[in-house]
PDB file of C-alpha atoms in Angstrom:
ATOM      1  CA  MET A  36      -6.802  26.107  -4.165  1.00 31.00           C
ATOM      2  CA  SER A  37      -4.796  22.735  -5.258  1.00 32.00           C
ATOM      3  CA  SER A  38      -1.352  21.809  -4.194  1.00 33.00           C
ATOM      4  CA  THR A  39       0.239  22.672  -7.433  1.00 31.00           C
ATOM      5  CA  GLU A  40      -1.208  26.421  -7.375  1.00 32.00           C
ATOM      6  CA  GLN A  41       0.249  26.393  -3.737  1.00 32.00           C
ATOM      7  CA  SER A  42       3.845  25.760  -4.981  1.00 32.00           C
ATOM      8  CA  GLN A  43       3.930  27.841  -8.004  1.00 34.00           C
ATOM      9  CA  PRO A  44       6.675  30.012  -8.186  1.00 32.00           C
ATOM     10  CA  GLN A  45       5.625  33.706  -8.650  1.00 32.00           C
ATOM     11  CA  ALA A  46       8.497  34.925 -10.851  1.00 35.00           C
ATOM     12  CA  VAL A  47       7.463  32.186 -13.603  1.00 38.00           C
ATOM     13  CA  ALA A  48       8.948  32.248 -16.909  1.00 39.00           C
ATOM     14  CA  PRO A  49       6.374  34.032 -19.233  1.00 43.00           C
ATOM     15  CA  ILE A  50       5.815  31.515 -21.850  1.00 51.00           C
ATOM     16  CA  GLU A  51       2.807  29.029 -22.037  1.00 52.00           C
ATOM     17  CA  VAL A  52       4.196  26.042 -23.513  1.00 59.00           C
ATOM     18  CA  PRO A  53       7.343  23.849 -22.934  1.00 61.00           C
ATOM     19  CA  PRO A  54       9.423  23.692 -26.579  1.00 58.00           C
ATOM     20  CA  SER A  55       9.974  19.852 -26.821  1.00 52.00           C
ATOM     21  CA  GLY A  56       7.654  17.096 -26.490  1.00 46.00           C
ATOM     22  CA  ARG A  57       8.042  13.546 -24.759  1.00 48.00           C
ATOM     23  CA  SER A  58      11.271  11.446 -25.724  1.00 43.00           C
ATOM     24  CA  ARG A  59      11.038  10.248 -29.057  1.00 52.00           C
ATOM     25  CA  ALA A  60       9.594  13.656 -30.081  1.00 54.00           C
ATOM     26  CA  GLY A  61       9.917  13.857 -33.887  1.00 63.00           C
ATOM     27  CA  GLU A  62      10.738  10.006 -34.391  1.00 73.00           C
ATOM     28  CA  GLY A  63       8.949   9.167 -37.724  1.00 85.00           C
ATOM     29  CA  GLU A  64       8.239  12.678 -38.839  1.00 90.00           C
ATOM     30  CA  THR A  65       8.944  14.346 -41.733  1.00 92.00           C
ATOM     31  CA  HIS A  66       9.905  18.270 -41.384  1.00 93.00           C
ATOM     32  CA  ARG A  67       9.556  20.912 -44.496  1.00 94.00           C
ATOM     33  CA  SER A  68       9.652  24.619 -44.952  1.00 95.00           C
ATOM     34  CA  VAL A  69       6.551  25.789 -46.738  1.00 95.00           C
ATOM     35  CA  SER A  70       6.737  29.245 -48.570  1.00 95.00           C
ATOM     36  CA  LEU A  71       3.607  31.516 -48.779  1.00 94.00           C
ATOM     37  CA  PRO A  72       3.056  35.057 -49.684  1.00 91.00           C
ATOM     38  CA  GLY A  73       4.752  37.143 -46.753  1.00 94.00           C
ATOM     39  CA  LEU A  74       5.285  34.259 -44.704  1.00 95.00           C
ATOM     40  CA  THR A  75       7.301  31.092 -44.261  1.00 97.00           C
ATOM     41  CA  LEU A  76       5.700  27.906 -42.274  1.00 97.00           C
ATOM     42  CA  SER A  77       7.751  24.996 -40.820  1.00 97.00           C
ATOM     43  CA  VAL A  78       5.513  21.926 -41.002  1.00 97.00           C
ATOM     44  CA  ARG A  79       5.923  19.048 -39.202  1.00 96.00           C
ATOM     45  CA  GLY A  80       4.337  15.730 -40.415  1.00 95.00           C
ATOM     46  CA  ARG A  81       3.311  12.517 -39.258  1.00 92.00           C
ATOM     47  CA  PRO A  82       2.296   9.881 -42.065  1.00 90.00           C
ATOM     48  CA  GLY A  83      -0.817   7.648 -41.211  1.00 85.00           C
ATOM     49  CA  ARG A  84      -0.047   3.940 -40.637  1.00 87.00           C
ATOM     50  CA  ARG A  85      -2.277   3.215 -43.916  1.00 88.00           C
ATOM     51  CA  ALA A  86      -3.201   4.977 -47.291  1.00 87.00           C
ATOM     52  CA  GLY A  87      -6.291   7.541 -47.522  1.00 88.00           C
ATOM     53  CA  LEU A  88      -6.595   8.608 -44.206  1.00 94.00           C
ATOM     54  CA  PRO A  89      -8.383  12.186 -43.313  1.00 95.00           C
ATOM     55  CA  ALA A  90      -6.143  14.974 -42.810  1.00 96.00           C
ATOM     56  CA  ALA A  91      -5.484  16.725 -39.475  1.00 97.00           C
ATOM     57  CA  LEU A  92      -3.476  20.190 -38.758  1.00 98.00           C
ATOM     58  CA  TYR A  93      -2.160  20.840 -35.270  1.00 98.00           C
ATOM     59  CA  VAL A  94      -1.875  24.314 -34.112  1.00 98.00           C
ATOM     60  CA  HIS A  95       0.248  25.060 -30.923  1.00 97.00           C
ATOM     61  CA  GLY A  96       0.064  27.508 -28.097  1.00 95.00           C
ATOM     62  CA  LEU A  97       2.033  30.751 -27.163  1.00 93.00           C
ATOM     63  CA  GLY A  98       5.751  30.059 -26.973  1.00 89.00           C
ATOM     64  CA  GLY A  99       5.156  26.535 -28.318  1.00 92.00           C
ATOM     65  CA  SER A 100       5.863  24.831 -31.554  1.00 94.00           C
ATOM     66  CA  SER A 101       4.965  21.816 -33.511  1.00 95.00           C
ATOM     67  CA  LEU A 102       6.941  19.731 -31.117  1.00 94.00           C
ATOM     68  CA  ASN A 103       4.064  20.115 -28.846  1.00 95.00           C
ATOM     69  CA  TRP A 104       1.537  17.791 -30.897  1.00 97.00           C
ATOM     70  CA  SER A 105       4.200  15.075 -31.413  1.00 95.00           C
ATOM     71  CA  PRO A 106       3.019  12.483 -28.690  1.00 95.00           C
ATOM     72  CA  LEU A 107      -0.655  12.913 -30.023  1.00 97.00           C
ATOM     73  CA  MET A 108       0.088  12.647 -33.531  1.00 97.00           C
ATOM     74  CA  ARG A 109       1.903   9.544 -33.136  1.00 96.00           C
ATOM     75  CA  GLU A 110      -1.356   8.089 -31.077  1.00 97.00           C
ATOM     76  CA  LEU A 111      -3.554   9.053 -33.848  1.00 97.00           C
ATOM     77  CA  ALA A 112      -1.578   7.859 -36.882  1.00 96.00           C
ATOM     78  CA  ASP A 113      -3.981   5.074 -37.388  1.00 96.00           C
ATOM     79  CA  GLU A 114      -6.800   7.700 -37.490  1.00 96.00           C
ATOM     80  CA  VAL A 115      -5.485  10.615 -39.662  1.00 96.00           C
ATOM     81  CA  GLU A 116      -2.620  12.167 -41.987  1.00 95.00           C
ATOM     82  CA  GLY A 117      -1.011  14.533 -39.384  1.00 96.00           C
ATOM     83  CA  GLU A 118       0.875  17.880 -39.706  1.00 96.00           C
ATOM     84  CA  ALA A 119       1.578  20.706 -37.192  1.00 97.00           C
ATOM     85  CA  LEU A 120       2.534  24.197 -38.147  1.00 96.00           C
ATOM     86  CA  ASP A 121       5.084  26.124 -36.449  1.00 97.00           C
ATOM     87  CA  LEU A 122       3.296  29.640 -36.466  1.00 98.00           C
ATOM     88  CA  PRO A 123       5.337  32.453 -37.735  1.00 97.00           C
ATOM     89  CA  GLY A 124       7.984  33.615 -35.208  1.00 97.00           C
ATOM     90  CA  PHE A 125       7.664  30.256 -33.231  1.00 96.00           C
ATOM     91  CA  GLY A 126       9.522  26.825 -33.876  1.00 94.00           C
ATOM     92  CA  HIS A 127      11.578  26.796 -36.926  1.00 96.00           C
ATOM     93  CA  SER A 128       9.185  29.279 -38.860  1.00 97.00           C
ATOM     94  CA  PRO A 129      10.617  32.897 -39.215  1.00 97.00           C
ATOM     95  CA  PRO A 130       8.813  35.913 -38.238  1.00 97.00           C
ATOM     96  CA  PRO A 131       6.123  37.215 -40.833  1.00 97.00           C
ATOM     97  CA  ASP A 132       7.081  39.829 -43.240  1.00 96.00           C
ATOM     98  CA  ASP A 133       4.522  42.242 -41.976  1.00 96.00           C
ATOM     99  CA  GLY A 134       5.517  41.714 -38.283  1.00 95.00           C
ATOM    100  CA  ASP A 135       1.590  41.030 -37.644  1.00 96.00           C
ATOM    101  CA  TYR A 136       0.965  38.415 -34.653  1.00 96.00           C
ATOM    102  CA  SER A 137      -2.610  39.000 -34.025  1.00 96.00           C
ATOM    103  CA  VAL A 138      -4.823  36.379 -33.518  1.00 96.00           C
ATOM    104  CA  SER A 139      -6.556  37.041 -36.980  1.00 97.00           C
ATOM    105  CA  ALA A 140      -2.980  36.898 -38.652  1.00 97.00           C
ATOM    106  CA  HIS A 141      -2.354  33.630 -37.188  1.00 97.00           C
ATOM    107  CA  ALA A 142      -5.717  32.392 -38.412  1.00 98.00           C
ATOM    108  CA  ARG A 143      -4.841  33.714 -41.797  1.00 97.00           C
ATOM    109  CA  ALA A 144      -1.693  31.845 -42.050  1.00 97.00           C
ATOM    110  CA  VAL A 145      -3.388  28.734 -41.158  1.00 97.00           C
ATOM    111  CA  ILE A 146      -6.180  29.266 -43.641  1.00 97.00           C
ATOM    112  CA  ARG A 147      -3.650  30.198 -46.368  1.00 96.00           C
ATOM    113  CA  TYR A 148      -1.709  27.130 -45.754  1.00 96.00           C
ATOM    114  CA  LEU A 149      -4.892  24.793 -46.008  1.00 96.00           C
ATOM    115  CA  ASP A 150      -6.095  26.779 -49.057  1.00 94.00           C
ATOM    116  CA  VAL A 151      -2.850  26.738 -51.113  1.00 92.00           C
ATOM    117  CA  HIS A 152      -2.516  22.969 -50.470  1.00 86.00           C
ATOM    118  CA  GLY A 153      -5.774  21.798 -50.837  1.00 80.00           C
ATOM    119  CA  ARG A 154      -5.730  20.366 -47.339  1.00 78.00           C
ATOM    120  CA  GLY A 155      -9.386  20.780 -46.304  1.00 77.00           C
ATOM    121  CA  PRO A 156     -11.315  19.928 -44.609  1.00 95.00           C
ATOM    122  CA  VAL A 157      -9.230  18.991 -41.901  1.00 97.00           C
ATOM    123  CA  HIS A 158      -9.690  17.577 -38.299  1.00 98.00           C
ATOM    124  CA  LEU A 159      -8.225  20.805 -36.683  1.00 98.00           C
ATOM    125  CA  PHE A 160      -6.594  20.788 -33.358  1.00 98.00           C
ATOM    126  CA  GLY A 161      -5.453  23.849 -31.410  1.00 98.00           C
ATOM    127  CA  ASN A 162      -4.004  24.260 -27.798  1.00 97.00           C
ATOM    128  CA  SER A 163      -4.220  27.831 -25.926  1.00 95.00           C
ATOM    129  CA  LEU A 164      -3.248  30.382 -27.947  1.00 96.00           C
ATOM    130  CA  GLY A 165      -3.940  27.968 -31.077  1.00 97.00           C
ATOM    131  CA  GLY A 166      -7.293  27.070 -29.576  1.00 98.00           C
ATOM    132  CA  ALA A 167      -8.064  31.079 -30.070  1.00 97.00           C
ATOM    133  CA  VAL A 168      -6.630  30.807 -33.643  1.00 98.00           C
ATOM    134  CA  ALA A 169      -8.373  27.292 -34.538  1.00 98.00           C
ATOM    135  CA  THR A 170     -11.740  28.739 -33.189  1.00 98.00           C
ATOM    136  CA  ARG A 171     -11.301  31.678 -35.562  1.00 98.00           C
ATOM    137  CA  VAL A 172     -10.582  29.601 -38.509  1.00 98.00           C
ATOM    138  CA  ALA A 173     -13.665  27.073 -38.121  1.00 98.00           C
ATOM    139  CA  ALA A 174     -15.872  29.981 -37.535  1.00 98.00           C
ATOM    140  CA  VAL A 175     -14.948  32.133 -40.895  1.00 97.00           C
ATOM    141  CA  ARG A 176     -14.062  28.962 -42.751  1.00 97.00           C
ATOM    142  CA  PRO A 177     -16.283  26.208 -41.723  1.00 97.00           C
ATOM    143  CA  ASP A 178     -15.585  24.488 -45.185  1.00 97.00           C
ATOM    144  CA  LEU A 179     -11.824  23.960 -43.725  1.00 97.00           C
ATOM    145  CA  VAL A 180     -12.713  22.190 -40.759  1.00 97.00           C
ATOM    146  CA  ARG A 181     -13.991  18.511 -40.572  1.00 97.00           C
ATOM    147  CA  THR A 182     -13.922  18.432 -36.750  1.00 98.00           C
ATOM    148  CA  LEU A 183     -12.481  20.510 -33.945  1.00 98.00           C
ATOM    149  CA  THR A 184     -10.588  19.577 -30.999  1.00 98.00           C
ATOM    150  CA  LEU A 185      -9.614  22.281 -28.386  1.00 98.00           C
ATOM    151  CA  VAL A 186      -7.187  21.703 -25.598  1.00 98.00           C
ATOM    152  CA  SER A 187      -7.434  24.349 -22.903  1.00 97.00           C
ATOM    153  CA  PRO A 188      -8.298  26.913 -25.706  1.00 97.00           C
ATOM    154  CA  ALA A 189      -7.237  30.720 -24.759  1.00 94.00           C
ATOM    155  CA  LEU A 190     -10.961  32.296 -25.043  1.00 95.00           C
ATOM    156  CA  PRO A 191     -11.214  35.343 -23.042  1.00 91.00           C
ATOM    157  CA  GLU A 192     -12.011  35.180 -19.198  1.00 86.00           C
ATOM    158  CA  LEU A 193     -13.276  37.745 -16.961  1.00 72.00           C
ATOM    159  CA  ARG A 194     -11.480  36.733 -13.895  1.00 72.00           C
ATOM    160  CA  PRO A 195      -8.427  35.131 -14.930  1.00 69.00           C
ATOM    161  CA  GLN A 196      -6.421  33.177 -12.514  1.00 68.00           C
ATOM    162  CA  ARG A 197      -3.566  34.657 -10.638  1.00 68.00           C
ATOM    163  CA  THR A 198      -1.211  32.074 -11.955  1.00 67.00           C
ATOM    164  CA  ALA A 199      -1.866  33.321 -15.552  1.00 64.00           C
ATOM    165  CA  ILE A 200      -1.153  36.893 -14.840  1.00 63.00           C
ATOM    166  CA  PRO A 201       2.495  37.004 -15.611  1.00 66.00           C
ATOM    167  CA  THR A 202       1.911  35.501 -19.002  1.00 70.00           C
ATOM    168  CA  ALA A 203      -0.665  37.855 -19.674  1.00 64.00           C
ATOM    169  CA  LEU A 204       1.899  40.994 -18.858  1.00 64.00           C
ATOM    170  CA  LEU A 205       4.033  39.970 -21.786  1.00 68.00           C
ATOM    171  CA  ALA A 206       1.569  42.293 -23.789  1.00 65.00           C
ATOM    172  CA  VAL A 207       2.763  44.985 -22.005  1.00 70.00           C
ATOM    173  CA  PRO A 208       5.368  47.063 -24.071  1.00 73.00           C
ATOM    174  CA  GLY A 209       8.507  46.626 -22.443  1.00 71.00           C
ATOM    175  CA  ALA A 210       7.625  43.864 -20.063  1.00 71.00           C
ATOM    176  CA  THR A 211       9.894  41.064 -21.773  1.00 70.00           C
ATOM    177  CA  ARG A 212      12.838  43.574 -21.465  1.00 71.00           C
ATOM    178  CA  LEU A 213      11.997  43.722 -17.639  1.00 74.00           C
ATOM    179  CA  PHE A 214      11.689  40.125 -17.626  1.00 73.00           C
ATOM    180  CA  GLY A 215      15.145  39.600 -19.506  1.00 71.00           C
ATOM    181  CA  ARG A 216      16.968  41.580 -16.917  1.00 75.00           C
ATOM    182  CA  MET A 217      15.210  40.121 -13.893  1.00 77.00           C
ATOM    183  CA  THR A 218      16.156  36.541 -15.241  1.00 76.00           C
ATOM    184  CA  ARG A 219      19.310  37.343 -16.936  1.00 76.00           C
ATOM    185  CA  HIS A 220      21.110  35.019 -14.307  1.00 83.00           C
ATOM    186  CA  TRP A 221      18.938  32.030 -14.984  1.00 84.00           C
ATOM    187  CA  THR A 222      20.199  28.826 -16.523  1.00 86.00           C
ATOM    188  CA  ALA A 223      18.206  27.173 -19.344  1.00 84.00           C
ATOM    189  CA  GLU A 224      17.737  24.426 -17.005  1.00 91.00           C
ATOM    190  CA  ARG A 225      15.782  26.811 -14.515  1.00 90.00           C
ATOM    191  CA  ARG A 226      13.777  27.947 -17.076  1.00 86.00           C
ATOM    192  CA  THR A 227      12.665  24.914 -18.271  1.00 90.00           C
ATOM    193  CA  ARG A 228      11.950  23.879 -14.750  1.00 91.00           C
ATOM    194  CA  GLU A 229       9.809  26.838 -14.531  1.00 88.00           C
ATOM    195  CA  LEU A 230       8.071  26.164 -17.906  1.00 88.00           C
ATOM    196  CA  LEU A 231       7.333  22.853 -16.531  1.00 92.00           C
ATOM    197  CA  ALA A 232       5.767  23.990 -13.271  1.00 91.00           C
ATOM    198  CA  LEU A 233       3.754  26.209 -15.092  1.00 90.00           C
ATOM    199  CA  CYS A 234       2.476  23.919 -17.776  1.00 93.00           C
ATOM    200  CA  TYR A 235       2.303  20.486 -16.327  1.00 95.00           C
ATOM    201  CA  GLY A 236      -0.065  18.962 -13.546  1.00 95.00           C
ATOM    202  CA  ASP A 237       2.688  17.044 -12.528  1.00 95.00           C
ATOM    203  CA  PRO A 238       5.997  18.270 -13.816  1.00 93.00           C
ATOM    204  CA  ALA A 239       7.700  15.175 -12.014  1.00 92.00           C
ATOM    205  CA  ALA A 240       6.539  12.685 -14.819  1.00 91.00           C
ATOM    206  CA  VAL A 241       8.672  14.409 -17.437  1.00 91.00           C
ATOM    207  CA  SER A 242      11.708  11.942 -17.905  1.00 91.00           C
ATOM    208  CA  GLN A 243      15.384  12.869 -17.649  1.00 92.00           C
ATOM    209  CA  GLU A 244      15.601  12.415 -21.261  1.00 91.00           C
ATOM    210  CA  GLU A 245      12.435  14.633 -21.862  1.00 90.00           C
ATOM    211  CA  PHE A 246      13.822  17.456 -19.886  1.00 91.00           C
ATOM    212  CA  GLU A 247      17.159  17.501 -21.204  1.00 92.00           C
ATOM    213  CA  ALA A 248      15.337  17.374 -24.764  1.00 90.00           C
ATOM    214  CA  ALA A 249      13.204  20.705 -23.644  1.00 89.00           C
ATOM    215  CA  VAL A 250      16.505  22.207 -22.257  1.00 91.00           C
ATOM    216  CA  ALA A 251      18.505  22.092 -25.718  1.00 91.00           C
ATOM    217  CA  GLU A 252      15.261  23.246 -27.292  1.00 90.00           C
ATOM    218  CA  TYR A 253      14.968  26.246 -25.016  1.00 87.00           C
ATOM    219  CA  GLU A 254      18.624  27.104 -25.701  1.00 89.00           C
ATOM    220  CA  ARG A 255      18.167  27.089 -29.278  1.00 91.00           C
ATOM    221  CA  ARG A 256      15.111  29.315 -29.096  1.00 89.00           C
ATOM    222  CA  LEU A 257      16.658  31.791 -26.597  1.00 86.00           C
ATOM    223  CA  ALA A 258      19.367  32.512 -29.250  1.00 90.00           C
ATOM    224  CA  LEU A 259      17.255  33.405 -32.084  1.00 93.00           C
ATOM    225  CA  PRO A 260      16.894  37.264 -32.426  1.00 93.00           C
ATOM    226  CA  TYR A 261      13.130  37.637 -32.728  1.00 94.00           C
ATOM    227  CA  PHE A 262      12.379  35.214 -30.011  1.00 90.00           C
ATOM    228  CA  TRP A 263      10.969  37.825 -27.205  1.00 87.00           C
ATOM    229  CA  ASP A 264       9.669  39.708 -29.833  1.00 90.00           C
ATOM    230  CA  SER A 265       7.569  37.299 -31.366  1.00 92.00           C
ATOM    231  CA  LEU A 266       6.393  36.186 -27.900  1.00 89.00           C
ATOM    232  CA  SER A 267       5.333  39.541 -26.582  1.00 89.00           C
ATOM    233  CA  ARG A 268       3.596  40.444 -30.161  1.00 91.00           C
ATOM    234  CA  SER A 269       1.690  37.342 -30.016  1.00 93.00           C
ATOM    235  CA  ALA A 270       0.513  37.508 -26.388  1.00 90.00           C
ATOM    236  CA  ARG A 271      -0.393  41.412 -27.281  1.00 91.00           C
ATOM    237  CA  GLY A 272      -2.589  40.125 -30.278  1.00 92.00           C
ATOM    238  CA  LEU A 273      -4.411  37.580 -28.100  1.00 91.00           C
ATOM    239  CA  VAL A 274      -5.066  40.446 -25.414  1.00 89.00           C
ATOM    240  CA  ASN A 275      -6.136  42.641 -28.338  1.00 90.00           C
ATOM    241  CA  ALA A 276      -8.561  39.627 -29.399  1.00 91.00           C
ATOM    242  CA  TYR A 277     -10.311  39.520 -26.035  1.00 88.00           C
ATOM    243  CA  THR A 278     -11.442  42.993 -26.522  1.00 88.00           C
ATOM    244  CA  LEU A 279     -12.931  42.800 -29.744  1.00 85.00           C
ATOM    245  CA  GLY A 280     -16.834  42.736 -29.842  1.00 85.00           C
ATOM    246  CA  GLY A 281     -19.493  41.914 -32.227  1.00 83.00           C
ATOM    247  CA  GLN A 282     -18.733  39.272 -34.668  1.00 84.00           C
ATOM    248  CA  HIS A 283     -15.213  39.183 -34.368  1.00 88.00           C
ATOM    249  CA  ALA A 284     -15.556  38.081 -30.363  1.00 94.00           C
ATOM    250  CA  LEU A 285     -13.975  34.839 -29.837  1.00 96.00           C
ATOM    251  CA  TRP A 286     -16.896  33.725 -27.717  1.00 96.00           C
ATOM    252  CA  ARG A 287     -19.278  34.792 -30.582  1.00 96.00           C
ATOM    253  CA  GLN A 288     -17.292  32.827 -33.025  1.00 97.00           C
ATOM    254  CA  ALA A 289     -17.356  29.772 -30.766  1.00 97.00           C
ATOM    255  CA  GLU A 290     -21.161  29.895 -31.007  1.00 97.00           C
ATOM    256  CA  ARG A 291     -20.746  30.149 -34.922  1.00 97.00           C
ATOM    257  CA  VAL A 292     -18.613  27.097 -35.360  1.00 98.00           C
ATOM    258  CA  LEU A 293     -20.472  24.237 -37.145  1.00 96.00           C
ATOM    259  CA  ALA A 294     -17.826  21.587 -36.678  1.00 97.00           C
ATOM    260  CA  PRO A 295     -18.615  18.806 -34.032  1.00 98.00           C
ATOM    261  CA  THR A 296     -16.253  19.951 -31.354  1.00 98.00           C
ATOM    262  CA  LEU A 297     -14.167  18.148 -28.612  1.00 98.00           C
ATOM    263  CA  LEU A 298     -12.840  20.045 -25.649  1.00 98.00           C
ATOM    264  CA  VAL A 299     -10.189  19.280 -23.209  1.00 98.00           C
ATOM    265  CA  TYR A 300      -9.848  21.022 -19.896  1.00 98.00           C
ATOM    266  CA  GLY A 301      -7.373  20.102 -17.429  1.00 98.00           C
ATOM    267  CA  GLY A 302      -8.140  20.311 -13.569  1.00 97.00           C
ATOM    268  CA  ARG A 303      -4.633  21.559 -12.594  1.00 96.00           C
ATOM    269  CA  ASP A 304      -4.122  24.114 -15.456  1.00 95.00           C
ATOM    270  CA  LEU A 305      -3.013  27.544 -14.269  1.00 93.00           C
ATOM    271  CA  LEU A 306      -3.261  29.397 -17.160  1.00 93.00           C
ATOM    272  CA  VAL A 307      -6.626  28.623 -18.475  1.00 94.00           C
ATOM    273  CA  SER A 308      -9.467  28.347 -15.683  1.00 93.00           C
ATOM    274  CA  PHE A 309     -10.840  24.766 -15.487  1.00 95.00           C
ATOM    275  CA  ARG A 310     -14.192  26.707 -14.813  1.00 93.00           C
ATOM    276  CA  MET A 311     -13.937  27.787 -18.269  1.00 95.00           C
ATOM    277  CA  ALA A 312     -15.165  24.158 -19.600  1.00 96.00           C
ATOM    278  CA  ARG A 313     -18.618  24.613 -18.851  1.00 95.00           C
ATOM    279  CA  ARG A 314     -19.057  28.016 -20.611  1.00 96.00           C
ATOM    280  CA  ALA A 315     -17.114  26.455 -23.622  1.00 97.00           C
ATOM    281  CA  ALA A 316     -19.133  23.449 -23.724  1.00 97.00           C
ATOM    282  CA  ALA A 317     -22.505  25.739 -23.592  1.00 96.00           C
ATOM    283  CA  ALA A 318     -20.808  28.037 -26.539  1.00 97.00           C
ATOM    284  CA  PHE A 319     -19.971  25.375 -29.112  1.00 98.00           C
ATOM    285  CA  ARG A 320     -23.036  24.025 -30.430  1.00 93.00           C
ATOM    286  CA  GLU A 321     -22.131  20.604 -30.961  1.00 93.00           C
ATOM    287  CA  SER A 322     -19.553  19.958 -28.137  1.00 97.00           C
ATOM    288  CA  ARG A 323     -17.883  17.110 -26.196  1.00 97.00           C
ATOM    289  CA  LEU A 324     -15.951  17.496 -22.974  1.00 98.00           C
ATOM    290  CA  LEU A 325     -12.879  15.513 -21.773  1.00 98.00           C
ATOM    291  CA  ALA A 326     -12.168  16.671 -18.313  1.00 98.00           C
ATOM    292  CA  LEU A 327      -8.752  15.459 -17.083  1.00 98.00           C
ATOM    293  CA  PRO A 328      -8.720  16.305 -13.328  1.00 97.00           C
ATOM    294  CA  ASP A 329      -4.891  15.653 -12.770  1.00 97.00           C
ATOM    295  CA  ALA A 330      -3.804  17.671 -16.160  1.00 97.00           C
ATOM    296  CA  GLY A 331      -2.157  20.883 -16.443  1.00 96.00           C
ATOM    297  CA  HIS A 332      -2.066  23.231 -19.719  1.00 96.00           C
ATOM    298  CA  VAL A 333      -1.148  20.750 -22.053  1.00 96.00           C
ATOM    299  CA  ALA A 334      -3.040  17.691 -21.552  1.00 97.00           C
ATOM    300  CA  MET A 335      -2.130  16.252 -25.520  1.00 97.00           C
ATOM    301  CA  MET A 336       1.563  15.889 -24.035  1.00 96.00           C
ATOM    302  CA  GLU A 337       0.496  14.711 -20.421  1.00 96.00           C
ATOM    303  CA  TYR A 338      -2.226  12.419 -21.435  1.00 97.00           C
ATOM    304  CA  PRO A 339      -1.846  11.723 -25.415  1.00 97.00           C
ATOM    305  CA  GLU A 340      -3.657   8.409 -25.027  1.00 98.00           C
ATOM    306  CA  ALA A 341      -6.572   9.825 -22.981  1.00 98.00           C
ATOM    307  CA  VAL A 342      -6.983  12.718 -25.593  1.00 98.00           C
ATOM    308  CA  ALA A 343      -6.397  10.407 -28.663  1.00 98.00           C
ATOM    309  CA  SER A 344      -9.413   7.927 -27.109  1.00 98.00           C
ATOM    310  CA  ALA A 345     -11.702  11.069 -26.866  1.00 98.00           C
ATOM    311  CA  PHE A 346     -10.867  12.028 -30.368  1.00 98.00           C
ATOM    312  CA  ARG A 347     -11.686   8.658 -31.724  1.00 97.00           C
ATOM    313  CA  ASP A 348     -14.898   8.691 -29.628  1.00 97.00           C
ATOM    314  CA  LEU A 349     -15.751  11.878 -31.325  1.00 97.00           C
ATOM    315  CA  LEU A 350     -15.271  10.425 -34.876  1.00 95.00           C
ATOM    316  CA  GLY A 351     -17.497   7.407 -33.979  1.00 93.00           C
ATOM    317  CA  GLU A 352     -20.410   9.624 -32.745  1.00 89.00           C
ATOM    318  CA  THR A 353     -20.200  11.897 -35.553  1.00 82.00           C
ATOM    319  CA  ASP A 354     -18.975   9.544 -38.503  1.00 68.00           C
ATOM    320  CA  THR A 355     -16.830  12.458 -39.631  1.00 59.00           C
ATOM    321  CA  GLY A 356     -13.571  10.203 -39.816  1.00 51.00           C
ATOM    322  CA  ARG A 357     -13.817   8.861 -43.392  1.00 51.00           C
ATOM    323  CA  GLY A 358     -11.692  10.500 -45.961  1.00 50.00           C
TER     324      GLY A 358
END
C-alpha cells in the first residue's frame, strides 16, 4: 500500500473530481449555453491556435465540471479546437428535464450535442464517469469519434479499492442526506482538502491560488439546490451501468470501440485501480497505455503536459489528426 493510501482520510467527501483546475483555468476560453430538447448544456471552448484544426470534446467525471479539462485544453490548443461540456446537473448546466442521470442519458446528451452542432467526428476525451460515457458514445456511434482518450475511466471492477467505497455509497438512497448531516460543520476549505487528498497523487502540488479557486467554486456548487441530487443520481446511474449485461455491458462496449484509444492510468489513483490498466489495454482493440506512477485520479490536471504528449504520439501513430 502506498503512503498516499495510508494517509487517506476515512470520511472523505464523496465526489470524484475537484471542481476547479489549475490557476489560469478559464483564461482564453469561451463559455456558452446550448439549448437542446430536454436539456441545456454549458460548453467551455478553447479555440485552436490556428485555423482548420480538428474538433475535440472533453467529458468530465462524477462531481466534476468542464474546468477539469482547462489545463489539457490549453496544452492541446496547437492540435485541436477544444470544447468541454458540463454534463446535465454539473458545472453550469442545469438538471435534465426528465431527471435521468444514467450513463446512457449522459451519453445521449453528448451524442445529441455532436449531432445538432455537426461537430463529429471528434477527438473524444473522458475522465472517470466521463470515461464510461465516452466509451459508450464511441461504441454506439463510431461515426462521431476520431480518437478516444480515457483518463482513469470508471469501468466495472469486481474488487474496487477500499478508498473508492465512500464514493460508490453515493448510489445508496439517503446516503447524501446522511453525509450532509455528518459533515454539516465542515468548511469549504476542509471539503476541498478532502477532495484533493482523494483525487490527486500529490495534493501538495496544488498552489494556494489553485486551492482558493477550488474553494470558491465548491462554495458556489454547494449552494445549488440540485447539487446533491445530481451527484447521487449520477452515482446510481454509474453503479446501475456496472450491472448491465450483454451488448450494453461497458466492457463489452469497450471491445466494440473502433477508434484508436489512449488509456491513461495513475499509480496513486484511489478511485480507479491501477491494475485495471491491463484489462483496459486488452479490451480496447487499438489502444495505447500511458502509465503515470505518481498521478492520482485526474492525471489531465496533475500532468497535462504528459497526457498532451501521449495524445500527440497517438495522432502521429494513427494519422488521425488531420481536419
